[in-house]
């Protein structure tokens, strides 16, 4: 019997080895390679977002909009003058982002992250959307991260949260409000935007895990997979056919 149990165990293990495995990936953000990066900003939480330009720098990517000075630190992702954010589009790949790295900061360095989890397909454009209503229109707040500095922060993303679209902005984010300074008073209220609370950051990389796509409908298993499943099934049949004997 032990022999047959060993055969069954080996077959099950081999079948398991034939399954696709998830692998963590690190994406450098440089405005050149995947994911696709687009810039969005608004003059307030209740005005419509408009598309800007993503620029790649030595410390990562920054956001610029029409009429903004290109002098440092205004070419970063910031919240002075306008609330700026960058949308990461992973296309057909659904990803769980787990980390975010800043390669350059000035003044304060608070950031927020949203993921699109709505049931309605997202077009990839935030034109005419408003920060104050994003959480009511398919977006979910992943978290606020304060004083990140030029470090990598663990986002603490839920294990089952996968999306093709992720939005990263400077400052903090609050339900029904939108973008905040990212800093709070002792009583828990958000501080206003003043010189000490403006955030200027450049995002250098994000890390995460792509979700393995489900099998296509009607697809035929590969010969190798069939053989492995067959080995496990043969072990089970062998156990059924061999009578058990009681030992004294």
Tab-separated table of C-alpha atoms in Angstrom:
chain	number	residue	atom	x	y	z
A	1	UNK	CA	0.000	0.000	0.000
A	2	UNK	CA	2.845	2.381	0.797
A	3	UNK	CA	4.100	1.904	-2.740
A	4	UNK	CA	0.770	2.972	-4.185
A	5	UNK	CA	0.509	5.946	-1.843
A	6	UNK	CA	3.934	7.082	-3.003
A	7	UNK	CA	2.817	6.755	-6.613
A	8	UNK	CA	-0.320	8.792	-5.921
A	9	UNK	CA	1.600	11.510	-4.049
A	10	UNK	CA	4.173	11.789	-6.814
A	11	UNK	CA	1.443	12.073	-9.442
A	12	UNK	CA	-0.339	14.843	-7.539
A	13	UNK	CA	2.914	16.744	-7.008
A	14	UNK	CA	3.811	16.477	-10.677
A	15	UNK	CA	0.376	17.690	-11.673
A	16	UNK	CA	0.834	20.667	-9.353
A	17	UNK	CA	4.207	21.450	-10.903
A	18	UNK	CA	2.505	21.654	-14.274
A	19	UNK	CA	0.372	24.626	-13.147
A	20	UNK	CA	1.495	28.192	-14.050
A	21	UNK	CA	3.155	30.098	-11.179
A	22	UNK	CA	2.920	33.787	-10.293
A	23	UNK	CA	6.127	35.805	-10.321
A	24	UNK	CA	6.765	39.256	-8.861
A	25	UNK	CA	7.782	41.944	-11.354
A	26	UNK	CA	9.429	45.350	-10.940
A	27	UNK	CA	8.549	48.037	-13.493
A	28	UNK	CA	10.858	51.035	-13.925
A	29	UNK	CA	8.885	54.163	-14.785
A	30	UNK	CA	10.733	56.173	-17.389
A	31	UNK	CA	8.037	57.347	-19.826
A	32	UNK	CA	9.386	54.877	-22.404
A	33	UNK	CA	8.472	51.300	-21.519
A	34	UNK	CA	5.430	49.467	-20.161
A	35	UNK	CA	3.193	50.275	-18.403
A	36	UNK	CA	1.709	53.135	-20.431
A	37	UNK	CA	1.888	56.314	-18.343
A	38	UNK	CA	-0.437	59.302	-18.759
A	39	UNK	CA	-0.588	62.511	-16.723
A	40	UNK	CA	-3.785	63.968	-15.240
A	41	UNK	CA	-4.337	67.087	-13.166
A	42	UNK	CA	-7.054	69.443	-11.965
A	43	UNK	CA	-7.092	72.884	-10.384
A	44	UNK	CA	-9.299	71.590	-7.549
A	45	UNK	CA	-11.096	68.454	-6.397
A	46	UNK	CA	-14.376	69.558	-7.970
A	47	UNK	CA	-13.087	70.653	-11.388
A	48	UNK	CA	-12.630	68.300	-14.341
A	49	UNK	CA	-9.332	66.528	-14.832
A	50	UNK	CA	-7.332	67.252	-17.960
A	51	UNK	CA	-4.447	65.404	-19.552
A	52	UNK	CA	-0.914	66.689	-19.226
A	53	UNK	CA	2.507	65.330	-20.112
A	54	UNK	CA	4.599	62.691	-18.377
A	55	UNK	CA	8.322	63.431	-18.411
A	56	UNK	CA	11.121	61.022	-17.553
A	57	UNK	CA	14.000	62.207	-15.374
A	58	UNK	CA	16.985	60.638	-13.645
A	59	UNK	CA	14.905	60.266	-10.470
A	60	UNK	CA	11.769	58.924	-12.132
A	61	UNK	CA	8.722	60.427	-13.800
A	62	UNK	CA	7.120	63.803	-13.233
A	63	UNK	CA	4.013	65.544	-14.571
A	64	UNK	CA	3.707	68.802	-16.496
A	65	UNK	CA	0.653	70.703	-17.717
A	66	UNK	CA	0.209	73.632	-20.052
A	67	UNK	CA	1.606	76.842	-18.605
A	68	UNK	CA	3.497	75.184	-15.755
A	69	UNK	CA	7.099	76.179	-15.154
A	70	UNK	CA	9.609	73.467	-16.027
A	71	UNK	CA	11.984	74.640	-13.295
A	72	UNK	CA	12.622	72.409	-10.281
A	73	UNK	CA	10.613	71.344	-8.362
A	74	UNK	CA	7.573	72.095	-10.541
A	75	UNK	CA	8.448	69.429	-13.102
A	76	UNK	CA	7.845	66.719	-10.476
A	77	UNK	CA	4.561	65.048	-9.579
A	78	UNK	CA	3.217	67.661	-7.177
A	79	UNK	CA	0.145	69.367	-5.708
A	80	UNK	CA	1.114	73.017	-5.843
A	81	UNK	CA	-1.050	74.978	-8.269
A	82	UNK	CA	-2.795	71.837	-9.535
A	83	UNK	CA	-3.353	68.372	-8.114
A	84	UNK	CA	-1.262	66.052	-10.276
A	85	UNK	CA	-1.399	62.288	-10.762
A	86	UNK	CA	-0.073	59.650	-13.136
A	87	UNK	CA	-2.179	56.799	-14.521
A	88	UNK	CA	-0.467	53.444	-15.099
A	89	UNK	CA	-2.126	51.334	-17.806
A	90	UNK	CA	-1.015	47.677	-17.918
A	91	UNK	CA	-3.237	46.885	-20.901
A	92	UNK	CA	-4.631	43.350	-20.974
A	93	UNK	CA	-2.601	42.366	-17.908
A	94	UNK	CA	-4.261	42.506	-14.504
A	95	UNK	CA	-1.728	43.388	-11.801
A	96	UNK	CA	-1.631	43.627	-8.010
A	97	UNK	CA	0.732	46.489	-7.143
A	98	UNK	CA	2.608	45.790	-3.920
A	99	UNK	CA	5.290	48.486	-3.754
A	100	UNK	CA	6.154	51.966	-4.960
A	101	UNK	CA	9.563	53.644	-5.130
A	102	UNK	CA	10.378	57.348	-5.212
A	103	UNK	CA	13.673	58.363	-6.782
A	104	UNK	CA	13.529	62.071	-5.931
A	105	UNK	CA	11.615	64.297	-3.523
A	106	UNK	CA	11.539	67.905	-2.434
A	107	UNK	CA	9.775	69.463	0.555
A	108	UNK	CA	7.150	66.897	1.620
A	109	UNK	CA	6.806	63.414	0.074
A	110	UNK	CA	3.296	62.080	0.657
A	111	UNK	CA	1.641	59.955	-2.043
A	112	UNK	CA	-1.676	58.180	-2.576
A	113	UNK	CA	-2.635	55.184	-4.728
A	114	UNK	CA	-5.976	54.230	-6.284
A	115	UNK	CA	-6.915	51.150	-8.328
A	116	UNK	CA	-9.779	50.827	-10.788
A	117	UNK	CA	-12.097	48.059	-9.572
A	118	UNK	CA	-15.367	49.075	-11.231
A	119	UNK	CA	-17.668	46.673	-13.035
A	120	UNK	CA	-17.846	48.937	-16.091
A	121	UNK	CA	-14.828	48.691	-18.438
A	122	UNK	CA	-12.531	51.694	-18.060
A	123	UNK	CA	-11.527	53.513	-21.244
A	124	UNK	CA	-8.117	54.603	-19.947
A	125	UNK	CA	-9.088	58.283	-19.961
A	126	UNK	CA	-9.895	60.472	-16.941
A	127	UNK	CA	-11.019	63.426	-19.053
A	128	UNK	CA	-13.961	65.188	-17.350
A	129	UNK	CA	-13.631	63.023	-14.201
A	130	UNK	CA	-13.260	64.735	-10.810
A	131	UNK	CA	-11.075	63.717	-7.874
A	132	UNK	CA	-13.973	64.233	-5.456
A	133	UNK	CA	-16.105	61.562	-7.161
A	134	UNK	CA	-13.528	58.970	-8.266
A	135	UNK	CA	-14.336	56.647	-5.352
A	136	UNK	CA	-17.989	56.676	-6.419
A	137	UNK	CA	-17.137	55.801	-10.002
A	138	UNK	CA	-15.248	52.518	-9.866
A	139	UNK	CA	-12.012	53.557	-8.157
A	140	UNK	CA	-10.815	52.147	-4.820
A	141	UNK	CA	-8.375	53.768	-2.411
A	142	UNK	CA	-5.416	51.438	-1.860
A	143	UNK	CA	-3.764	53.734	0.674
A	144	UNK	CA	-2.087	56.977	1.739
A	145	UNK	CA	1.665	56.903	2.358
A	146	UNK	CA	3.302	59.742	4.278
A	147	UNK	CA	6.895	60.967	4.194
A	148	UNK	CA	8.056	58.252	1.800
A	149	UNK	CA	11.322	59.981	0.922
A	150	UNK	CA	13.575	58.355	-1.665
A	151	UNK	CA	12.551	54.900	-0.500
A	152	UNK	CA	10.372	51.951	-1.462
A	153	UNK	CA	7.084	51.672	0.402
A	154	UNK	CA	4.967	48.530	0.827
A	155	UNK	CA	1.451	49.436	-0.314
A	156	UNK	CA	-0.285	46.795	1.793
A	157	UNK	CA	-2.560	45.955	-1.125
A	158	UNK	CA	-5.277	43.359	-0.491
A	159	UNK	CA	-4.224	39.955	-1.806
A	160	UNK	CA	-7.226	39.748	-4.145
A	161	UNK	CA	-6.997	43.288	-5.555
A	162	UNK	CA	-5.913	43.119	-9.196
A	163	UNK	CA	-6.399	45.816	-11.795
A	164	UNK	CA	-5.055	46.985	-15.151
A	165	UNK	CA	-5.275	50.649	-14.079
A	166	UNK	CA	-3.523	52.286	-11.113
A	167	UNK	CA	-3.511	55.999	-10.265
A	168	UNK	CA	-0.696	57.584	-8.214
A	169	UNK	CA	-0.793	61.161	-6.955
A	170	UNK	CA	1.028	63.610	-4.697
A	171	UNK	CA	-0.406	64.243	-1.219
A	172	UNK	CA	-3.211	62.263	0.391
A	173	UNK	CA	-6.647	61.106	-0.712
A	174	UNK	CA	-9.907	61.061	1.229
A	175	UNK	CA	-13.384	59.738	0.461
A	176	UNK	CA	-15.850	62.399	-0.764
A	177	UNK	CA	-13.046	64.982	-0.641
A	178	UNK	CA	-10.406	63.904	-3.141
A	179	UNK	CA	-6.790	65.071	-2.937
A	180	UNK	CA	-5.554	66.404	0.411
A	181	UNK	CA	-2.208	67.664	1.668
A	182	UNK	CA	-1.461	64.234	3.092
A	183	UNK	CA	-0.791	65.755	6.518
A	184	UNK	CA	-3.143	65.857	9.490
A	185	UNK	CA	-3.556	68.076	12.548
A	186	UNK	CA	-3.521	66.522	16.044
A	187	UNK	CA	-7.352	66.394	15.932
A	188	UNK	CA	-7.234	64.232	12.798
A	189	UNK	CA	-8.357	66.934	10.351
A	190	UNK	CA	-6.430	67.365	7.113
A	191	UNK	CA	-4.019	70.284	7.045
A	192	UNK	CA	-4.449	72.838	4.290
A	193	UNK	CA	-2.029	73.340	1.410
A	194	UNK	CA	0.792	75.642	2.522
A	195	UNK	CA	4.489	75.749	1.754
A	196	UNK	CA	5.306	73.078	4.328
A	197	UNK	CA	2.688	70.618	3.052
A	198	UNK	CA	3.236	70.782	-0.710
A	199	UNK	CA	4.514	67.444	-2.027
A	200	UNK	CA	7.018	67.115	-4.874
A	201	UNK	CA	7.978	63.586	-5.905
A	202	UNK	CA	9.257	61.562	-8.855
A	203	UNK	CA	8.096	57.972	-9.068
A	204	UNK	CA	10.919	55.699	-10.185
A	205	UNK	CA	9.360	52.221	-10.026
A	206	UNK	CA	6.441	50.070	-8.956
A	207	UNK	CA	6.465	46.398	-8.055
A	208	UNK	CA	3.736	43.798	-8.144
A	209	UNK	CA	2.405	40.476	-9.335
A	210	UNK	CA	0.560	39.858	-12.612
A	211	UNK	CA	-2.437	37.563	-12.325
A	212	UNK	CA	-2.247	34.346	-14.331
A	213	UNK	CA	-4.954	34.530	-17.011
A	214	UNK	CA	-7.694	31.873	-16.840
A	215	UNK	CA	-7.676	29.083	-19.472
A	216	UNK	CA	-9.342	30.056	-22.711
A	217	UNK	CA	-12.790	28.590	-23.227
A	218	UNK	CA	-12.605	25.344	-25.190
A	219	UNK	CA	-8.819	25.170	-24.980
A	220	UNK	CA	-7.205	21.728	-25.093
A	221	UNK	CA	-4.738	20.819	-22.283
A	222	UNK	CA	-1.126	20.412	-23.342
A	223	UNK	CA	0.109	16.801	-23.712
A	224	UNK	CA	2.480	17.231	-20.783
A	225	UNK	CA	-0.332	18.347	-18.500
A	226	UNK	CA	-2.509	15.441	-19.582
A	227	UNK	CA	0.267	12.979	-18.801
A	228	UNK	CA	0.734	14.413	-15.305
A	229	UNK	CA	-2.972	14.280	-14.536
A	230	UNK	CA	-3.057	10.746	-15.885
A	231	UNK	CA	-0.272	9.691	-13.528
A	232	UNK	CA	-2.220	10.987	-10.540
A	233	UNK	CA	-5.419	9.262	-11.718
A	234	UNK	CA	-3.617	5.960	-12.227
A	235	UNK	CA	-2.384	6.092	-8.659
A	236	UNK	CA	-5.925	6.576	-7.389
A	237	UNK	CA	-7.222	3.609	-9.417
A	238	UNK	CA	-4.425	1.437	-8.089
A	239	UNK	CA	-5.499	2.181	-4.531
A	240	UNK	CA	-9.101	1.273	-5.265
A	241	UNK	CA	-8.241	-2.073	-6.859
A	242	UNK	CA	-5.887	-3.296	-4.136
A	243	UNK	CA	-7.816	-4.764	-1.174
A	244	UNK	CA	-6.850	-3.617	2.274
A	245	UNK	CA	-5.590	-6.281	4.673
A	246	UNK	CA	-5.746	-5.990	8.397
A	247	UNK	CA	-2.528	-6.741	10.202
A	248	UNK	CA	-2.333	-8.292	13.645
